[in-house]
mmCIF file of C-alpha atoms in Angstrom:
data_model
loop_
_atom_site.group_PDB
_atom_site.id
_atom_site.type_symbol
_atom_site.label_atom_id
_atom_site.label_comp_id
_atom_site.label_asym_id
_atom_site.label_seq_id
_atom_site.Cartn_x
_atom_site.Cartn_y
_atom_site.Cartn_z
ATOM 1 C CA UNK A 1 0.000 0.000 0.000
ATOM 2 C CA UNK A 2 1.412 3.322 -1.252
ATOM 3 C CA UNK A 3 1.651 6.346 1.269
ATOM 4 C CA UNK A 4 0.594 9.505 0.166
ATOM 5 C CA UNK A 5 3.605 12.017 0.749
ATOM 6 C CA UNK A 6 2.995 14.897 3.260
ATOM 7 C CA UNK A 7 3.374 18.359 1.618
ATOM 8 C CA UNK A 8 6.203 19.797 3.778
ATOM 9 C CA UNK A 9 6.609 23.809 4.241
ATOM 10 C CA UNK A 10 9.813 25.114 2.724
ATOM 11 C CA UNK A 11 11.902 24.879 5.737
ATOM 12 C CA UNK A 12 11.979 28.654 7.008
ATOM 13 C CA UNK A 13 9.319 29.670 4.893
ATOM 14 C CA UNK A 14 7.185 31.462 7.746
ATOM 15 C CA UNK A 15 10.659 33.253 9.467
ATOM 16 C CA UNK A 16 11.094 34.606 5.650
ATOM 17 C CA UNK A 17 7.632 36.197 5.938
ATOM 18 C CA UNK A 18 8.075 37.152 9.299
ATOM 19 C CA UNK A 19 11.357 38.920 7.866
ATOM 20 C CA UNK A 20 9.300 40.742 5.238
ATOM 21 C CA UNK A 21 7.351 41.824 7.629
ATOM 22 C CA UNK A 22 9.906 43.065 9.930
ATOM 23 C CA UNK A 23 11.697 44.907 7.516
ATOM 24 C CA UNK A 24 8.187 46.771 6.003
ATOM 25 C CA UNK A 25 7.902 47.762 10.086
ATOM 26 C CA UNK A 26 11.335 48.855 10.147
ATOM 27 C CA UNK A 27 10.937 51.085 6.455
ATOM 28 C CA UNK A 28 7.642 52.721 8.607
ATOM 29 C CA UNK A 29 9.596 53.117 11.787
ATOM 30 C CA UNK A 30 11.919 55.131 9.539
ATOM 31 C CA UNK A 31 9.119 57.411 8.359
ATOM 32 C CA UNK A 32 8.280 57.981 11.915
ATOM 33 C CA UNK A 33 11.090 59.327 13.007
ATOM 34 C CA UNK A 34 11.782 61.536 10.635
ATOM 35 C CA UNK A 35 11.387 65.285 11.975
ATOM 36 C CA UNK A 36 10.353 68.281 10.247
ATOM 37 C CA UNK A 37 11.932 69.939 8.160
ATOM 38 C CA UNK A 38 14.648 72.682 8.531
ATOM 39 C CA UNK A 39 13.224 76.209 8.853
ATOM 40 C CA UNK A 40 14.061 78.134 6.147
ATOM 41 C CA UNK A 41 17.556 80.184 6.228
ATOM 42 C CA UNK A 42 19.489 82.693 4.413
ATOM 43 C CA UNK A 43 22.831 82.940 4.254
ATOM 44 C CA UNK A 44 22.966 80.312 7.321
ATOM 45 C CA UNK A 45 20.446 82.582 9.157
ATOM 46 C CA UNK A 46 16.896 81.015 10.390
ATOM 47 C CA UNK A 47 14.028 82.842 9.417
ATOM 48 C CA UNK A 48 11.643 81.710 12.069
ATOM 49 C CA UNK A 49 11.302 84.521 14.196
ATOM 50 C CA UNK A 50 9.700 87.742 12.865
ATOM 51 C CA UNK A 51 12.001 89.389 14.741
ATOM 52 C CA UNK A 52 14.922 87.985 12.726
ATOM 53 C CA UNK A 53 13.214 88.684 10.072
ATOM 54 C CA UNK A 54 12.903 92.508 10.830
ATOM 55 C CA UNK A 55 16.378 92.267 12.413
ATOM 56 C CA UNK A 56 17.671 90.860 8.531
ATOM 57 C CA UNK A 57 15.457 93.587 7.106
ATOM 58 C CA UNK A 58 17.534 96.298 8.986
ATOM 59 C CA UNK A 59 20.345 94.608 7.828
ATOM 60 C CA UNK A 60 19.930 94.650 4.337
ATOM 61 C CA UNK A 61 19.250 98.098 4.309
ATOM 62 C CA UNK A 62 22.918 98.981 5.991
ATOM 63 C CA UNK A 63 24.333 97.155 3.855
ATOM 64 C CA UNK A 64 22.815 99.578 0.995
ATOM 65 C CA UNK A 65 23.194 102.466 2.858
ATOM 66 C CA UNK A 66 27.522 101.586 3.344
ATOM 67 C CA UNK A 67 27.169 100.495 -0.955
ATOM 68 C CA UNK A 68 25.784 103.870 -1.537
ATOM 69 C CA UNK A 69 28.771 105.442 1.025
ATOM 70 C CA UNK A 70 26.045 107.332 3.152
ATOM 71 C CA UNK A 71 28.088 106.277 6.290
ATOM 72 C CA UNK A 72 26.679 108.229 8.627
ATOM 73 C CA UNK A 73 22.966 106.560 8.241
ATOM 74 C CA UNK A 74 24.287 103.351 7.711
ATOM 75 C CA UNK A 75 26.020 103.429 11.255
ATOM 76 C CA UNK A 76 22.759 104.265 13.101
ATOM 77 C CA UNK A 77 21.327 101.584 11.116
ATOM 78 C CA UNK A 78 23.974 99.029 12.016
ATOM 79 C CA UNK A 79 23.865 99.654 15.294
ATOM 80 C CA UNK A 80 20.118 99.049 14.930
ATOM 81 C CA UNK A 81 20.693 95.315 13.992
ATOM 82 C CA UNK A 82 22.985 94.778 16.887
ATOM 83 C CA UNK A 83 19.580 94.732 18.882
ATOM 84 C CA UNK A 84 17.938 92.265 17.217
ATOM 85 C CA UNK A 85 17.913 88.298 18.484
ATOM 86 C CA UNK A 86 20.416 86.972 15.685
ATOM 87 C CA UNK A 87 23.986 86.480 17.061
ATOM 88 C CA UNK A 88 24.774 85.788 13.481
ATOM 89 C CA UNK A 89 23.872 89.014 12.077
ATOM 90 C CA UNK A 90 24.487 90.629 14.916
ATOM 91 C CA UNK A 91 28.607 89.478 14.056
ATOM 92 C CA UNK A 92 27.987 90.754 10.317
ATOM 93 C CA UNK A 93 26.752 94.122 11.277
ATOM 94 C CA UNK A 94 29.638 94.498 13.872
ATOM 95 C CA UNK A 95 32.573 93.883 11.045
ATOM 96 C CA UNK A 96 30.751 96.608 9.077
ATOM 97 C CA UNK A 97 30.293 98.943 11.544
ATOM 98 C CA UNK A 98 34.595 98.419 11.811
ATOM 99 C CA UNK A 99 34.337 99.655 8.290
ATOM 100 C CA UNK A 100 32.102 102.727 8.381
ATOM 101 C CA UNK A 101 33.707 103.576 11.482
ATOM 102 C CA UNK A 102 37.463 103.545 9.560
ATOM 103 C CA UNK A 103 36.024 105.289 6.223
ATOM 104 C CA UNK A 104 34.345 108.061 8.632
ATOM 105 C CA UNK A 105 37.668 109.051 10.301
ATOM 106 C CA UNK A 106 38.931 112.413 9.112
ATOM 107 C CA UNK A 107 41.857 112.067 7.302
ATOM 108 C CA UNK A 108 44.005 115.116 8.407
ATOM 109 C CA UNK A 109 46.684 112.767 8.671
ATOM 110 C CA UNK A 110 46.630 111.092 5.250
ATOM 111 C CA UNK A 111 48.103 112.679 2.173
ATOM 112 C CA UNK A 112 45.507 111.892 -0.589
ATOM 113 C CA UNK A 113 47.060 112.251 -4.264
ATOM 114 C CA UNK A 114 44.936 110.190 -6.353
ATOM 115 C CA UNK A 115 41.682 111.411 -7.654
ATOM 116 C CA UNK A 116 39.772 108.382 -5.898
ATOM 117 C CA UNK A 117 41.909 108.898 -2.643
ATOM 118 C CA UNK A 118 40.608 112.655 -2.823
ATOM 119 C CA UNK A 119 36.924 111.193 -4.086
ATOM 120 C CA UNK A 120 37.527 108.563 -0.662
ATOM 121 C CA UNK A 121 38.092 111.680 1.657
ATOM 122 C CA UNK A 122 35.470 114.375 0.273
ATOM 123 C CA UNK A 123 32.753 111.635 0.779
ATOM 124 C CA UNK A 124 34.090 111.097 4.389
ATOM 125 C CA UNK A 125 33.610 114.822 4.756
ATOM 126 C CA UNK A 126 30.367 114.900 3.603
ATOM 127 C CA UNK A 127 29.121 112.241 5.722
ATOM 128 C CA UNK A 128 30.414 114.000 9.314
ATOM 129 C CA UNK A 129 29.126 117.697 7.312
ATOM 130 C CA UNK A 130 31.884 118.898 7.192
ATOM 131 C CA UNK A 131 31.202 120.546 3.626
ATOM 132 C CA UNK A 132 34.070 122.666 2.886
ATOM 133 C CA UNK A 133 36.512 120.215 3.204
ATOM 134 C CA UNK A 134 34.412 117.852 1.360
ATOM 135 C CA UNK A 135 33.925 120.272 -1.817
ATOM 136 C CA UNK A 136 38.068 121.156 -1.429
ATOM 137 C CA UNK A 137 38.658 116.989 -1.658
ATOM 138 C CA UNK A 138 36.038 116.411 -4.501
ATOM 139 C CA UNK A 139 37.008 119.453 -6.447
ATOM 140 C CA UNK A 140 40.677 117.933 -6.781
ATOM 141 C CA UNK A 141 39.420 114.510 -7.772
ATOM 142 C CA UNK A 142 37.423 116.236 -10.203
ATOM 143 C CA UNK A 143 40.633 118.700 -11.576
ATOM 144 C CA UNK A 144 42.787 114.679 -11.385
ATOM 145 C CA UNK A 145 40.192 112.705 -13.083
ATOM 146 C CA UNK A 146 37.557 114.926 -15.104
ATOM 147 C CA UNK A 147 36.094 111.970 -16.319
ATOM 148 C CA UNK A 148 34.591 110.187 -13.414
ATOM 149 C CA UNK A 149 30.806 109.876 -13.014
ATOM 150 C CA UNK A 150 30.971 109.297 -9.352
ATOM 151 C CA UNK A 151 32.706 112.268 -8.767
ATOM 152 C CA UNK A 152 30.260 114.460 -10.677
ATOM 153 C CA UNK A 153 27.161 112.797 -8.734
ATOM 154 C CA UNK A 154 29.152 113.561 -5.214
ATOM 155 C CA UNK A 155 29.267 116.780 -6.376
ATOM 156 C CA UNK A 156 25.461 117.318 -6.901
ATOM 157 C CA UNK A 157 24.331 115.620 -3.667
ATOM 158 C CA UNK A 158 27.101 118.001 -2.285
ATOM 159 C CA UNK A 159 25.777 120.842 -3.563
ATOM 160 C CA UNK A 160 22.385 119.946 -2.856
ATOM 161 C CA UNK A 161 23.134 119.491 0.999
ATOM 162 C CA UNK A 162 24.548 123.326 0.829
ATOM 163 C CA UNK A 163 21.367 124.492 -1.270
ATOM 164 C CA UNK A 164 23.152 125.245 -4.541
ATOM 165 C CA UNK A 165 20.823 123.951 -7.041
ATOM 166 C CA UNK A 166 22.351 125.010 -10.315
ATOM 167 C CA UNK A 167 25.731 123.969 -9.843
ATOM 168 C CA UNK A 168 23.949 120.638 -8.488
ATOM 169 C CA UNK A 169 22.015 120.257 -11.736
ATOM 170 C CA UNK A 170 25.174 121.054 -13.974
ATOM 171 C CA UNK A 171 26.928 118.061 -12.177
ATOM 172 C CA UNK A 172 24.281 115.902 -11.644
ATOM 173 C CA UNK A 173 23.662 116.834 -15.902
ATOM 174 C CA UNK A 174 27.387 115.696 -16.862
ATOM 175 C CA UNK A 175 27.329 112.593 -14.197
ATOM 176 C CA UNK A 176 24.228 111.338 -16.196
ATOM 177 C CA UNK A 177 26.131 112.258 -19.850
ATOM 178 C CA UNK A 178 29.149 109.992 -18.622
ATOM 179 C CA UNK A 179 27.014 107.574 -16.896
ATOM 180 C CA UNK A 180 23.219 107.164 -18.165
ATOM 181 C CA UNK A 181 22.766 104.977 -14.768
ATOM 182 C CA UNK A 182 22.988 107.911 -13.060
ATOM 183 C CA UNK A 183 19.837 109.131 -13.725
ATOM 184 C CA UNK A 184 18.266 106.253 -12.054
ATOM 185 C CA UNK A 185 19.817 106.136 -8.804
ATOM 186 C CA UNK A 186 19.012 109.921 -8.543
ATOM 187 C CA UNK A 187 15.620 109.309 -8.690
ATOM 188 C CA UNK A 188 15.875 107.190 -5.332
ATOM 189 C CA UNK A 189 18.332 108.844 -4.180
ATOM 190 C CA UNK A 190 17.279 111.298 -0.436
ATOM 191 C CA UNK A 191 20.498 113.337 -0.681
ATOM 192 C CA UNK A 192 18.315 115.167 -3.865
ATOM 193 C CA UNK A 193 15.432 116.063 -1.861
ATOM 194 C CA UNK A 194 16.289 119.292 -2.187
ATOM 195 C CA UNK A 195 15.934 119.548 -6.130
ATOM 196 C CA UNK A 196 12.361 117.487 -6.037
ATOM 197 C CA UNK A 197 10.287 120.756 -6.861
ATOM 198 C CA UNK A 198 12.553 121.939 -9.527
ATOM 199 C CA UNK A 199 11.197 121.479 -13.172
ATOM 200 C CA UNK A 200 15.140 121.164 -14.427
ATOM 201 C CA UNK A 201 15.825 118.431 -12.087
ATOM 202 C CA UNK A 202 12.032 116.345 -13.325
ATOM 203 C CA UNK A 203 13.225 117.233 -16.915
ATOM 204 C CA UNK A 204 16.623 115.771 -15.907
ATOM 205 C CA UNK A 205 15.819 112.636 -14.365
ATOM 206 C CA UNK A 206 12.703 111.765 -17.032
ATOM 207 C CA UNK A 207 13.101 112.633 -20.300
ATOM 208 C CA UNK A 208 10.859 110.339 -21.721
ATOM 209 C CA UNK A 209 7.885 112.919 -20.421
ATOM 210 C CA UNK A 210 8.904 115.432 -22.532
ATOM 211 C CA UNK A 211 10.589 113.251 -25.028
ATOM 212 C CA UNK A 212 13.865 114.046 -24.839
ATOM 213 C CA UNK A 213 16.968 112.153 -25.476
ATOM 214 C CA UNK A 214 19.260 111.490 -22.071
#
Protein backbone atom coordinates (compact mmCIF):
# COMPACT_ATOMS: atom_id res chain seq x y z
CA UNK A 1 0.00 0.00 0.00
CA UNK A 2 1.41 3.32 -1.25
CA UNK A 3 1.65 6.35 1.27
CA UNK A 4 0.59 9.51 0.17
CA UNK A 5 3.60 12.02 0.75
CA UNK A 6 3.00 14.90 3.26
CA UNK A 7 3.37 18.36 1.62
CA UNK A 8 6.20 19.80 3.78
CA UNK A 9 6.61 23.81 4.24
CA UNK A 10 9.81 25.11 2.72
CA UNK A 11 11.90 24.88 5.74
CA UNK A 12 11.98 28.65 7.01
CA UNK A 13 9.32 29.67 4.89
CA UNK A 14 7.19 31.46 7.75
CA UNK A 15 10.66 33.25 9.47
CA UNK A 16 11.09 34.61 5.65
CA UNK A 17 7.63 36.20 5.94
CA UNK A 18 8.08 37.15 9.30
CA UNK A 19 11.36 38.92 7.87
CA UNK A 20 9.30 40.74 5.24
CA UNK A 21 7.35 41.82 7.63
CA UNK A 22 9.91 43.06 9.93
CA UNK A 23 11.70 44.91 7.52
CA UNK A 24 8.19 46.77 6.00
CA UNK A 25 7.90 47.76 10.09
CA UNK A 26 11.34 48.85 10.15
CA UNK A 27 10.94 51.09 6.46
CA UNK A 28 7.64 52.72 8.61
CA UNK A 29 9.60 53.12 11.79
CA UNK A 30 11.92 55.13 9.54
CA UNK A 31 9.12 57.41 8.36
CA UNK A 32 8.28 57.98 11.91
CA UNK A 33 11.09 59.33 13.01
CA UNK A 34 11.78 61.54 10.64
CA UNK A 35 11.39 65.28 11.98
CA UNK A 36 10.35 68.28 10.25
CA UNK A 37 11.93 69.94 8.16
CA UNK A 38 14.65 72.68 8.53
CA UNK A 39 13.22 76.21 8.85
CA UNK A 40 14.06 78.13 6.15
CA UNK A 41 17.56 80.18 6.23
CA UNK A 42 19.49 82.69 4.41
CA UNK A 43 22.83 82.94 4.25
CA UNK A 44 22.97 80.31 7.32
CA UNK A 45 20.45 82.58 9.16
CA UNK A 46 16.90 81.02 10.39
CA UNK A 47 14.03 82.84 9.42
CA UNK A 48 11.64 81.71 12.07
CA UNK A 49 11.30 84.52 14.20
CA UNK A 50 9.70 87.74 12.86
CA UNK A 51 12.00 89.39 14.74
CA UNK A 52 14.92 87.98 12.73
CA UNK A 53 13.21 88.68 10.07
CA UNK A 54 12.90 92.51 10.83
CA UNK A 55 16.38 92.27 12.41
CA UNK A 56 17.67 90.86 8.53
CA UNK A 57 15.46 93.59 7.11
CA UNK A 58 17.53 96.30 8.99
CA UNK A 59 20.34 94.61 7.83
CA UNK A 60 19.93 94.65 4.34
CA UNK A 61 19.25 98.10 4.31
CA UNK A 62 22.92 98.98 5.99
CA UNK A 63 24.33 97.15 3.85
CA UNK A 64 22.81 99.58 1.00
CA UNK A 65 23.19 102.47 2.86
CA UNK A 66 27.52 101.59 3.34
CA UNK A 67 27.17 100.49 -0.96
CA UNK A 68 25.78 103.87 -1.54
CA UNK A 69 28.77 105.44 1.03
CA UNK A 70 26.04 107.33 3.15
CA UNK A 71 28.09 106.28 6.29
CA UNK A 72 26.68 108.23 8.63
CA UNK A 73 22.97 106.56 8.24
CA UNK A 74 24.29 103.35 7.71
CA UNK A 75 26.02 103.43 11.26
CA UNK A 76 22.76 104.26 13.10
CA UNK A 77 21.33 101.58 11.12
CA UNK A 78 23.97 99.03 12.02
CA UNK A 79 23.86 99.65 15.29
CA UNK A 80 20.12 99.05 14.93
CA UNK A 81 20.69 95.32 13.99
CA UNK A 82 22.98 94.78 16.89
CA UNK A 83 19.58 94.73 18.88
CA UNK A 84 17.94 92.26 17.22
CA UNK A 85 17.91 88.30 18.48
CA UNK A 86 20.42 86.97 15.68
CA UNK A 87 23.99 86.48 17.06
CA UNK A 88 24.77 85.79 13.48
CA UNK A 89 23.87 89.01 12.08
CA UNK A 90 24.49 90.63 14.92
CA UNK A 91 28.61 89.48 14.06
CA UNK A 92 27.99 90.75 10.32
CA UNK A 93 26.75 94.12 11.28
CA UNK A 94 29.64 94.50 13.87
CA UNK A 95 32.57 93.88 11.04
CA UNK A 96 30.75 96.61 9.08
CA UNK A 97 30.29 98.94 11.54
CA UNK A 98 34.59 98.42 11.81
CA UNK A 99 34.34 99.66 8.29
CA UNK A 100 32.10 102.73 8.38
CA UNK A 101 33.71 103.58 11.48
CA UNK A 102 37.46 103.54 9.56
CA UNK A 103 36.02 105.29 6.22
CA UNK A 104 34.34 108.06 8.63
CA UNK A 105 37.67 109.05 10.30
CA UNK A 106 38.93 112.41 9.11
CA UNK A 107 41.86 112.07 7.30
CA UNK A 108 44.00 115.12 8.41
CA UNK A 109 46.68 112.77 8.67
CA UNK A 110 46.63 111.09 5.25
CA UNK A 111 48.10 112.68 2.17
CA UNK A 112 45.51 111.89 -0.59
CA UNK A 113 47.06 112.25 -4.26
CA UNK A 114 44.94 110.19 -6.35
CA UNK A 115 41.68 111.41 -7.65
CA UNK A 116 39.77 108.38 -5.90
CA UNK A 117 41.91 108.90 -2.64
CA UNK A 118 40.61 112.65 -2.82
CA UNK A 119 36.92 111.19 -4.09
CA UNK A 120 37.53 108.56 -0.66
CA UNK A 121 38.09 111.68 1.66
CA UNK A 122 35.47 114.37 0.27
CA UNK A 123 32.75 111.64 0.78
CA UNK A 124 34.09 111.10 4.39
CA UNK A 125 33.61 114.82 4.76
CA UNK A 126 30.37 114.90 3.60
CA UNK A 127 29.12 112.24 5.72
CA UNK A 128 30.41 114.00 9.31
CA UNK A 129 29.13 117.70 7.31
CA UNK A 130 31.88 118.90 7.19
CA UNK A 131 31.20 120.55 3.63
CA UNK A 132 34.07 122.67 2.89
CA UNK A 133 36.51 120.21 3.20
CA UNK A 134 34.41 117.85 1.36
CA UNK A 135 33.92 120.27 -1.82
CA UNK A 136 38.07 121.16 -1.43
CA UNK A 137 38.66 116.99 -1.66
CA UNK A 138 36.04 116.41 -4.50
CA UNK A 139 37.01 119.45 -6.45
CA UNK A 140 40.68 117.93 -6.78
CA UNK A 141 39.42 114.51 -7.77
CA UNK A 142 37.42 116.24 -10.20
CA UNK A 143 40.63 118.70 -11.58
CA UNK A 144 42.79 114.68 -11.39
CA UNK A 145 40.19 112.70 -13.08
CA UNK A 146 37.56 114.93 -15.10
CA UNK A 147 36.09 111.97 -16.32
CA UNK A 148 34.59 110.19 -13.41
CA UNK A 149 30.81 109.88 -13.01
CA UNK A 150 30.97 109.30 -9.35
CA UNK A 151 32.71 112.27 -8.77
CA UNK A 152 30.26 114.46 -10.68
CA UNK A 153 27.16 112.80 -8.73
CA UNK A 154 29.15 113.56 -5.21
CA UNK A 155 29.27 116.78 -6.38
CA UNK A 156 25.46 117.32 -6.90
CA UNK A 157 24.33 115.62 -3.67
CA UNK A 158 27.10 118.00 -2.28
CA UNK A 159 25.78 120.84 -3.56
CA UNK A 160 22.39 119.95 -2.86
CA UNK A 161 23.13 119.49 1.00
CA UNK A 162 24.55 123.33 0.83
CA UNK A 163 21.37 124.49 -1.27
CA UNK A 164 23.15 125.25 -4.54
CA UNK A 165 20.82 123.95 -7.04
CA UNK A 166 22.35 125.01 -10.31
CA UNK A 167 25.73 123.97 -9.84
CA UNK A 168 23.95 120.64 -8.49
CA UNK A 169 22.01 120.26 -11.74
CA UNK A 170 25.17 121.05 -13.97
CA UNK A 171 26.93 118.06 -12.18
CA UNK A 172 24.28 115.90 -11.64
CA UNK A 173 23.66 116.83 -15.90
CA UNK A 174 27.39 115.70 -16.86
CA UNK A 175 27.33 112.59 -14.20
CA UNK A 176 24.23 111.34 -16.20
CA UNK A 177 26.13 112.26 -19.85
CA UNK A 178 29.15 109.99 -18.62
CA UNK A 179 27.01 107.57 -16.90
CA UNK A 180 23.22 107.16 -18.16
CA UNK A 181 22.77 104.98 -14.77
CA UNK A 182 22.99 107.91 -13.06
CA UNK A 183 19.84 109.13 -13.73
CA UNK A 184 18.27 106.25 -12.05
CA UNK A 185 19.82 106.14 -8.80
CA UNK A 186 19.01 109.92 -8.54
CA UNK A 187 15.62 109.31 -8.69
CA UNK A 188 15.88 107.19 -5.33
CA UNK A 189 18.33 108.84 -4.18
CA UNK A 190 17.28 111.30 -0.44
CA UNK A 191 20.50 113.34 -0.68
CA UNK A 192 18.31 115.17 -3.87
CA UNK A 193 15.43 116.06 -1.86
CA UNK A 194 16.29 119.29 -2.19
CA UNK A 195 15.93 119.55 -6.13
CA UNK A 196 12.36 117.49 -6.04
CA UNK A 197 10.29 120.76 -6.86
CA UNK A 198 12.55 121.94 -9.53
CA UNK A 199 11.20 121.48 -13.17
CA UNK A 200 15.14 121.16 -14.43
CA UNK A 201 15.83 118.43 -12.09
CA UNK A 202 12.03 116.34 -13.32
CA UNK A 203 13.22 117.23 -16.91
CA UNK A 204 16.62 115.77 -15.91
CA UNK A 205 15.82 112.64 -14.37
CA UNK A 206 12.70 111.76 -17.03
CA UNK A 207 13.10 112.63 -20.30
CA UNK A 208 10.86 110.34 -21.72
CA UNK A 209 7.89 112.92 -20.42
CA UNK A 210 8.90 115.43 -22.53
CA UNK A 211 10.59 113.25 -25.03
CA UNK A 212 13.87 114.05 -24.84
CA UNK A 213 16.97 112.15 -25.48
CA UNK A 214 19.26 111.49 -22.07
Amino acid sequence: MRYMAKVRKAPGGSARHATGVGHASSKLQKKKNLGPPPPPQRGGVELVDPRVQEQLKTYDEALGLFHQQKFSRAKQVLEDVLKGPSKELADRARVHLKIVDQRMKPTQEQNPRSAEEHYQRGVAMMNIGRWDEARESLDKARKAAPKADHVHYALAALDCLTGEADSALENLKMAIQLRAENRYHARNDEDFAFLQEDPRFTELLYPEKDGLAG
